[in-house]
Amino acid sequence: MLAVKAVAIKVFNLQQRSKSFMAECEALRNIRHRNLVGILTTCSSMDFHRNDFKALVYEFMPNESVERWQHKDGNLSLLQKLDIAIEAHAINYLQCECDSPIMHCDLKPSNILLDDDMVARVADFGLAKVLDPPMHPNQSSSIDVRGTVGYAAPGIYHK
């Protein structure tokens, strides 16, 4: 018997987003959470023209993004919206429970994907920043801020 599993493959345009592949790999290599899109494997090779080729293979999210649901006729019910907001505790996990805090830097409706059961999963860590673990609670740091205007991580401005 052959088992078939749908996957999502993110191929990187290395001329425009060379740092994005490394940022995403660094951010996701040691973390697991039920509300983060799971990475299955990476691919780093050369294509038939001998150009660098890099891709990430993720779990497939059949119900697309929250952004797509905002623009559909069926839209999301109030209960589904509340569930998605509650499932955002994955961001707290990234910032407070990981050994090295991770700032997503581009959390927006198109980067929140929905699985078979409409469970929200945070995706697209291409702009993520892995911060040094704080030495003590009052430590502060500064980092280069990037992201979609209006969706940059507020925590960046408080550090």
JSON list of C-alpha atoms in Angstrom, two decimals:
[
{"chain": "A", "resi": 1, "resn": "MET", "atom": "CA", "xyz": [0.00, 0.00, 0.00]},
{"chain": "A", "resi": 2, "resn": "LEU", "atom": "CA", "xyz": [1.31, 3.45, -0.93]},
{"chain": "A", "resi": 3, "resn": "ALA", "atom": "CA", "xyz": [0.61, 6.41, 1.35]},
{"chain": "A", "resi": 4, "resn": "VAL", "atom": "CA", "xyz": [0.40, 9.81, -0.31]},
{"chain": "A", "resi": 5, "resn": "LYS", "atom": "CA", "xyz": [0.76, 13.03, 1.68]},
{"chain": "A", "resi": 6, "resn": "ALA", "atom": "CA", "xyz": [0.22, 16.49, 0.26]},
{"chain": "A", "resi": 7, "resn": "VAL", "atom": "CA", "xyz": [2.99, 18.97, 1.03]},
{"chain": "A", "resi": 8, "resn": "ALA", "atom": "CA", "xyz": [3.66, 22.64, 0.35]},
{"chain": "A", "resi": 9, "resn": "ILE", "atom": "CA", "xyz": [7.00, 23.52, -1.22]},
{"chain": "A", "resi": 10, "resn": "LYS", "atom": "CA", "xyz": [8.44, 27.01, -0.83]},
{"chain": "A", "resi": 11, "resn": "VAL", "atom": "CA", "xyz": [11.14, 27.66, -3.46]},
{"chain": "A", "resi": 12, "resn": "PHE", "atom": "CA", "xyz": [13.35, 30.67, -2.80]},
{"chain": "A", "resi": 13, "resn": "ASN", "atom": "CA", "xyz": [14.34, 33.26, -5.38]},
{"chain": "A", "resi": 14, "resn": "LEU", "atom": "CA", "xyz": [17.94, 33.58, -4.22]},
{"chain": "A", "resi": 15, "resn": "GLN", "atom": "CA", "xyz": [18.61, 36.76, -6.19]},
{"chain": "A", "resi": 16, "resn": "GLN", "atom": "CA", "xyz": [15.92, 38.62, -4.25]},
{"chain": "A", "resi": 17, "resn": "ARG", "atom": "CA", "xyz": [15.61, 36.73, -0.96]},
{"chain": "A", "resi": 18, "resn": "SER", "atom": "CA", "xyz": [18.90, 34.96, -0.25]},
{"chain": "A", "resi": 19, "resn": "LYS", "atom": "CA", "xyz": [18.81, 35.75, 3.49]},
{"chain": "A", "resi": 20, "resn": "SER", "atom": "CA", "xyz": [15.19, 34.62, 3.80]},
{"chain": "A", "resi": 21, "resn": "PHE", "atom": "CA", "xyz": [16.04, 30.90, 3.44]},
{"chain": "A", "resi": 22, "resn": "MET", "atom": "CA", "xyz": [18.65, 31.05, 6.19]},
{"chain": "A", "resi": 23, "resn": "ALA", "atom": "CA", "xyz": [16.39, 33.13, 8.47]},
{"chain": "A", "resi": 24, "resn": "GLU", "atom": "CA", "xyz": [13.56, 30.64, 8.08]},
{"chain": "A", "resi": 25, "resn": "CYS", "atom": "CA", "xyz": [15.83, 27.63, 8.69]},
{"chain": "A", "resi": 26, "resn": "GLU", "atom": "CA", "xyz": [17.40, 29.23, 11.77]},
{"chain": "A", "resi": 27, "resn": "ALA", "atom": "CA", "xyz": [14.03, 30.21, 13.23]},
{"chain": "A", "resi": 28, "resn": "LEU", "atom": "CA", "xyz": [12.39, 26.82, 12.69]},
{"chain": "A", "resi": 29, "resn": "ARG", "atom": "CA", "xyz": [15.21, 24.34, 13.27]},
{"chain": "A", "resi": 30, "resn": "ASN", "atom": "CA", "xyz": [14.61, 23.65, 16.97]},
{"chain": "A", "resi": 31, "resn": "ILE", "atom": "CA", "xyz": [11.00, 24.62, 17.58]},
{"chain": "A", "resi": 32, "resn": "ARG", "atom": "CA", "xyz": [7.77, 22.64, 17.54]},
{"chain": "A", "resi": 33, "resn": "HIS", "atom": "CA", "xyz": [4.32, 23.94, 18.42]},
{"chain": "A", "resi": 34, "resn": "ARG", "atom": "CA", "xyz": [0.86, 22.85, 17.33]},
{"chain": "A", "resi": 35, "resn": "ASN", "atom": "CA", "xyz": [0.13, 26.36, 16.02]},
{"chain": "A", "resi": 36, "resn": "LEU", "atom": "CA", "xyz": [3.24, 26.70, 13.86]},
{"chain": "A", "resi": 37, "resn": "VAL", "atom": "CA", "xyz": [3.32, 25.26, 10.34]},
{"chain": "A", "resi": 38, "resn": "GLY", "atom": "CA", "xyz": [5.56, 22.20, 10.52]},
{"chain": "A", "resi": 39, "resn": "ILE", "atom": "CA", "xyz": [8.65, 22.04, 8.35]},
{"chain": "A", "resi": 40, "resn": "LEU", "atom": "CA", "xyz": [9.22, 18.52, 7.00]},
{"chain": "A", "resi": 41, "resn": "THR", "atom": "CA", "xyz": [12.59, 18.96, 5.27]},
{"chain": "A", "resi": 42, "resn": "THR", "atom": "CA", "xyz": [14.90, 21.36, 3.46]},
{"chain": "A", "resi": 43, "resn": "CYS", "atom": "CA", "xyz": [16.51, 21.18, 0.05]},
{"chain": "A", "resi": 44, "resn": "SER", "atom": "CA", "xyz": [19.78, 22.92, -0.79]},
{"chain": "A", "resi": 45, "resn": "SER", "atom": "CA", "xyz": [21.28, 21.90, -4.11]},
{"chain": "A", "resi": 46, "resn": "MET", "atom": "CA", "xyz": [22.05, 23.08, -7.64]},
{"chain": "A", "resi": 47, "resn": "ASP", "atom": "CA", "xyz": [19.63, 23.16, -10.54]},
{"chain": "A", "resi": 48, "resn": "PHE", "atom": "CA", "xyz": [20.46, 21.87, -14.03]},
{"chain": "A", "resi": 49, "resn": "HIS", "atom": "CA", "xyz": [22.07, 25.28, -14.85]},
{"chain": "A", "resi": 50, "resn": "ARG", "atom": "CA", "xyz": [24.36, 24.86, -11.80]},
{"chain": "A", "resi": 51, "resn": "ASN", "atom": "CA", "xyz": [22.63, 27.70, -9.95]},
{"chain": "A", "resi": 52, "resn": "ASP", "atom": "CA", "xyz": [21.96, 27.41, -6.23]},
{"chain": "A", "resi": 53, "resn": "PHE", "atom": "CA", "xyz": [18.52, 25.95, -5.49]},
{"chain": "A", "resi": 54, "resn": "LYS", "atom": "CA", "xyz": [16.93, 26.19, -2.05]},
{"chain": "A", "resi": 55, "resn": "ALA", "atom": "CA", "xyz": [13.49, 25.08, -0.92]},
{"chain": "A", "resi": 56, "resn": "LEU", "atom": "CA", "xyz": [11.59, 24.21, 2.24]},
{"chain": "A", "resi": 57, "resn": "VAL", "atom": "CA", "xyz": [8.96, 21.47, 2.40]},
{"chain": "A", "resi": 58, "resn": "TYR", "atom": "CA", "xyz": [6.07, 22.16, 4.79]},
{"chain": "A", "resi": 59, "resn": "GLU", "atom": "CA", "xyz": [2.90, 20.48, 5.95]},
{"chain": "A", "resi": 60, "resn": "PHE", "atom": "CA", "xyz": [0.11, 21.34, 3.51]},
{"chain": "A", "resi": 61, "resn": "MET", "atom": "CA", "xyz": [-2.60, 23.64, 4.90]},
{"chain": "A", "resi": 62, "resn": "PRO", "atom": "CA", "xyz": [-5.72, 22.89, 2.82]},
{"chain": "A", "resi": 63, "resn": "ASN", "atom": "CA", "xyz": [-7.86, 25.74, 4.15]},
{"chain": "A", "resi": 64, "resn": "GLU", "atom": "CA", "xyz": [-5.44, 28.41, 2.94]},
{"chain": "A", "resi": 65, "resn": "SER", "atom": "CA", "xyz": [-4.85, 31.64, 4.88]},
{"chain": "A", "resi": 66, "resn": "VAL", "atom": "CA", "xyz": [-6.97, 33.79, 7.17]},
{"chain": "A", "resi": 67, "resn": "GLU", "atom": "CA", "xyz": [-6.61, 36.55, 4.55]},
{"chain": "A", "resi": 68, "resn": "ARG", "atom": "CA", "xyz": [-8.30, 34.36, 1.90]},
{"chain": "A", "resi": 69, "resn": "TRP", "atom": "CA", "xyz": [-11.17, 33.58, 4.29]},
{"chain": "A", "resi": 70, "resn": "GLN", "atom": "CA", "xyz": [-11.66, 37.29, 4.99]},
{"chain": "A", "resi": 71, "resn": "HIS", "atom": "CA", "xyz": [-12.49, 37.81, 1.32]},
{"chain": "A", "resi": 72, "resn": "LYS", "atom": "CA", "xyz": [-14.66, 34.71, 0.73]},
{"chain": "A", "resi": 73, "resn": "ASP", "atom": "CA", "xyz": [-18.45, 34.80, 0.75]},
{"chain": "A", "resi": 74, "resn": "GLY", "atom": "CA", "xyz": [-18.59, 32.18, 3.52]},
{"chain": "A", "resi": 75, "resn": "ASN", "atom": "CA", "xyz": [-16.26, 34.22, 5.74]},
{"chain": "A", "resi": 76, "resn": "LEU", "atom": "CA", "xyz": [-15.26, 33.03, 9.20]},
{"chain": "A", "resi": 77, "resn": "SER", "atom": "CA", "xyz": [-17.80, 32.74, 12.00]},
{"chain": "A", "resi": 78, "resn": "LEU", "atom": "CA", "xyz": [-17.30, 34.69, 15.21]},
{"chain": "A", "resi": 79, "resn": "LEU", "atom": "CA", "xyz": [-16.37, 31.45, 17.01]},
{"chain": "A", "resi": 80, "resn": "GLN", "atom": "CA", "xyz": [-13.74, 30.61, 14.33]},
{"chain": "A", "resi": 81, "resn": "LYS", "atom": "CA", "xyz": [-12.28, 34.12, 14.63]},
{"chain": "A", "resi": 82, "resn": "LEU", "atom": "CA", "xyz": [-12.10, 33.75, 18.41]},
{"chain": "A", "resi": 83, "resn": "ASP", "atom": "CA", "xyz": [-10.40, 30.34, 18.07]},
{"chain": "A", "resi": 84, "resn": "ILE", "atom": "CA", "xyz": [-7.81, 31.83, 15.68]},
{"chain": "A", "resi": 85, "resn": "ALA", "atom": "CA", "xyz": [-7.10, 34.68, 18.12]},
{"chain": "A", "resi": 86, "resn": "ILE", "atom": "CA", "xyz": [-6.67, 32.23, 21.01]},
{"chain": "A", "resi": 87, "resn": "GLU", "atom": "CA", "xyz": [-4.37, 30.05, 18.89]},
{"chain": "A", "resi": 88, "resn": "ALA", "atom": "CA", "xyz": [-2.09, 33.06, 18.50]},
{"chain": "A", "resi": 89, "resn": "HIS", "atom": "CA", "xyz": [-0.45, 31.92, 21.74]},
{"chain": "A", "resi": 90, "resn": "ALA", "atom": "CA", "xyz": [2.16, 30.41, 19.40]},
{"chain": "A", "resi": 91, "resn": "ILE", "atom": "CA", "xyz": [3.61, 33.94, 19.25]},
{"chain": "A", "resi": 92, "resn": "ASN", "atom": "CA", "xyz": [3.96, 33.94, 23.04]},
{"chain": "A", "resi": 93, "resn": "TYR", "atom": "CA", "xyz": [5.74, 30.58, 22.72]},
{"chain": "A", "resi": 94, "resn": "LEU", "atom": "CA", "xyz": [8.19, 32.05, 20.18]},
{"chain": "A", "resi": 95, "resn": "GLN", "atom": "CA", "xyz": [8.94, 35.14, 22.23]},
{"chain": "A", "resi": 96, "resn": "CYS", "atom": "CA", "xyz": [8.85, 33.79, 25.79]},
{"chain": "A", "resi": 97, "resn": "GLU", "atom": "CA", "xyz": [9.27, 30.02, 25.86]},
{"chain": "A", "resi": 98, "resn": "CYS", "atom": "CA", "xyz": [12.02, 29.34, 23.30]},
{"chain": "A", "resi": 99, "resn": "ASP", "atom": "CA", "xyz": [15.63, 29.23, 24.53]},
{"chain": "A", "resi": 100, "resn": "SER", "atom": "CA", "xyz": [16.41, 32.09, 22.14]},
{"chain": "A", "resi": 101, "resn": "PRO", "atom": "CA", "xyz": [13.39, 34.38, 21.63]},
{"chain": "A", "resi": 102, "resn": "ILE", "atom": "CA", "xyz": [12.10, 34.56, 18.05]},
{"chain": "A", "resi": 103, "resn": "MET", "atom": "CA", "xyz": [10.42, 37.65, 16.61]},
{"chain": "A", "resi": 104, "resn": "HIS", "atom": "CA", "xyz": [8.28, 36.74, 13.58]},
{"chain": "A", "resi": 105, "resn": "CYS", "atom": "CA", "xyz": [8.41, 40.33, 12.21]},
{"chain": "A", "resi": 106, "resn": "ASP", "atom": "CA", "xyz": [5.67, 39.79, 9.60]},
{"chain": "A", "resi": 107, "resn": "LEU", "atom": "CA", "xyz": [2.60, 38.40, 11.35]},
{"chain": "A", "resi": 108, "resn": "LYS", "atom": "CA", "xyz": [-0.43, 39.20, 9.19]},
{"chain": "A", "resi": 109, "resn": "PRO", "atom": "CA", "xyz": [-3.56, 37.39, 7.94]},
{"chain": "A", "resi": 110, "resn": "SER", "atom": "CA", "xyz": [-1.79, 35.96, 4.87]},
{"chain": "A", "resi": 111, "resn": "ASN", "atom": "CA", "xyz": [0.83, 34.33, 7.14]},
{"chain": "A", "resi": 112, "resn": "ILE", "atom": "CA", "xyz": [-1.73, 32.57, 9.34]},
{"chain": "A", "resi": 113, "resn": "LEU", "atom": "CA", "xyz": [-2.73, 29.34, 7.61]},
{"chain": "A", "resi": 114, "resn": "LEU", "atom": "CA", "xyz": [-5.60, 26.99, 8.46]},
{"chain": "A", "resi": 115, "resn": "ASP", "atom": "CA", "xyz": [-5.31, 23.20, 8.59]},
{"chain": "A", "resi": 116, "resn": "ASP", "atom": "CA", "xyz": [-7.99, 20.53, 7.90]},
{"chain": "A", "resi": 117, "resn": "ASP", "atom": "CA", "xyz": [-9.72, 21.33, 11.18]},
{"chain": "A", "resi": 118, "resn": "MET", "atom": "CA", "xyz": [-9.48, 25.13, 10.74]},
{"chain": "A", "resi": 119, "resn": "VAL", "atom": "CA", "xyz": [-6.75, 25.30, 13.40]},
{"chain": "A", "resi": 120, "resn": "ALA", "atom": "CA", "xyz": [-4.58, 28.38, 12.87]},
{"chain": "A", "resi": 121, "resn": "ARG", "atom": "CA", "xyz": [-0.88, 27.87, 12.14]},
{"chain": "A", "resi": 122, "resn": "VAL", "atom": "CA", "xyz": [1.69, 30.68, 11.91]},
{"chain": "A", "resi": 123, "resn": "ALA", "atom": "CA", "xyz": [3.80, 30.49, 8.72]},
{"chain": "A", "resi": 124, "resn": "ASP", "atom": "CA", "xyz": [6.45, 32.40, 6.74]},
{"chain": "A", "resi": 125, "resn": "PHE", "atom": "CA", "xyz": [9.45, 32.99, 8.97]},
{"chain": "A", "resi": 126, "resn": "GLY", "atom": "CA", "xyz": [11.51, 34.59, 6.19]},
{"chain": "A", "resi": 127, "resn": "LEU", "atom": "CA", "xyz": [11.89, 37.87, 8.11]},
{"chain": "A", "resi": 128, "resn": "ALA", "atom": "CA", "xyz": [12.15, 36.28, 11.56]},
{"chain": "A", "resi": 129, "resn": "LYS", "atom": "CA", "xyz": [14.87, 37.33, 13.97]},
{"chain": "A", "resi": 130, "resn": "VAL", "atom": "CA", "xyz": [16.35, 34.90, 16.47]},
{"chain": "A", "resi": 131, "resn": "LEU", "atom": "CA", "xyz": [17.40, 37.03, 19.43]},
{"chain": "A", "resi": 132, "resn": "ASP", "atom": "CA", "xyz": [20.12, 36.30, 21.93]},
{"chain": "A", "resi": 133, "resn": "PRO", "atom": "CA", "xyz": [18.67, 34.93, 25.16]},
{"chain": "A", "resi": 134, "resn": "PRO", "atom": "CA", "xyz": [18.45, 37.70, 27.78]},
{"chain": "A", "resi": 135, "resn": "MET", "atom": "CA", "xyz": [21.16, 37.58, 30.44]},
{"chain": "A", "resi": 136, "resn": "HIS", "atom": "CA", "xyz": [18.79, 39.19, 32.95]},
{"chain": "A", "resi": 137, "resn": "PRO", "atom": "CA", "xyz": [15.21, 40.55, 32.82]},
{"chain": "A", "resi": 138, "resn": "ASN", "atom": "CA", "xyz": [16.22, 44.19, 32.27]},
{"chain": "A", "resi": 139, "resn": "GLN", "atom": "CA", "xyz": [18.57, 43.52, 29.36]},
{"chain": "A", "resi": 140, "resn": "SER", "atom": "CA", "xyz": [17.78, 45.34, 26.13]},
{"chain": "A", "resi": 141, "resn": "SER", "atom": "CA", "xyz": [19.01, 45.03, 22.56]},
{"chain": "A", "resi": 142, "resn": "SER", "atom": "CA", "xyz": [18.45, 46.55, 19.15]},
{"chain": "A", "resi": 143, "resn": "ILE", "atom": "CA", "xyz": [17.93, 44.79, 15.82]},
{"chain": "A", "resi": 144, "resn": "ASP", "atom": "CA", "xyz": [17.38, 45.73, 12.21]},
{"chain": "A", "resi": 145, "resn": "VAL", "atom": "CA", "xyz": [13.60, 46.03, 11.74]},
{"chain": "A", "resi": 146, "resn": "ARG", "atom": "CA", "xyz": [11.95, 44.65, 8.59]},
{"chain": "A", "resi": 147, "resn": "GLY", "atom": "CA", "xyz": [8.46, 43.48, 7.77]},
{"chain": "A", "resi": 148, "resn": "THR", "atom": "CA", "xyz": [5.18, 44.53, 6.26]},
{"chain": "A", "resi": 149, "resn": "VAL", "atom": "CA", "xyz": [4.14, 48.05, 7.30]},
{"chain": "A", "resi": 150, "resn": "GLY", "atom": "CA", "xyz": [1.51, 47.73, 10.02]},
{"chain": "A", "resi": 151, "resn": "TYR", "atom": "CA", "xyz": [2.47, 44.13, 10.84]},
{"chain": "A", "resi": 152, "resn": "ALA", "atom": "CA", "xyz": [5.99, 44.44, 12.28]},
{"chain": "A", "resi": 153, "resn": "ALA", "atom": "CA", "xyz": [6.43, 42.83, 15.69]},
{"chain": "A", "resi": 154, "resn": "PRO", "atom": "CA", "xyz": [5.61, 45.38, 18.44]},
{"chain": "A", "resi": 155, "resn": "GLY", "atom": "CA", "xyz": [8.10, 43.65, 20.75]},
{"chain": "A", "resi": 156, "resn": "ILE", "atom": "CA", "xyz": [10.94, 44.92, 18.58]},
{"chain": "A", "resi": 157, "resn": "TYR", "atom": "CA", "xyz": [10.17, 48.46, 19.64]},
{"chain": "A", "resi": 158, "resn": "HIS", "atom": "CA", "xyz": [10.11, 47.62, 23.35]},
{"chain": "A", "resi": 159, "resn": "LYS", "atom": "CA", "xyz": [13.53, 45.95, 23.53]}
]
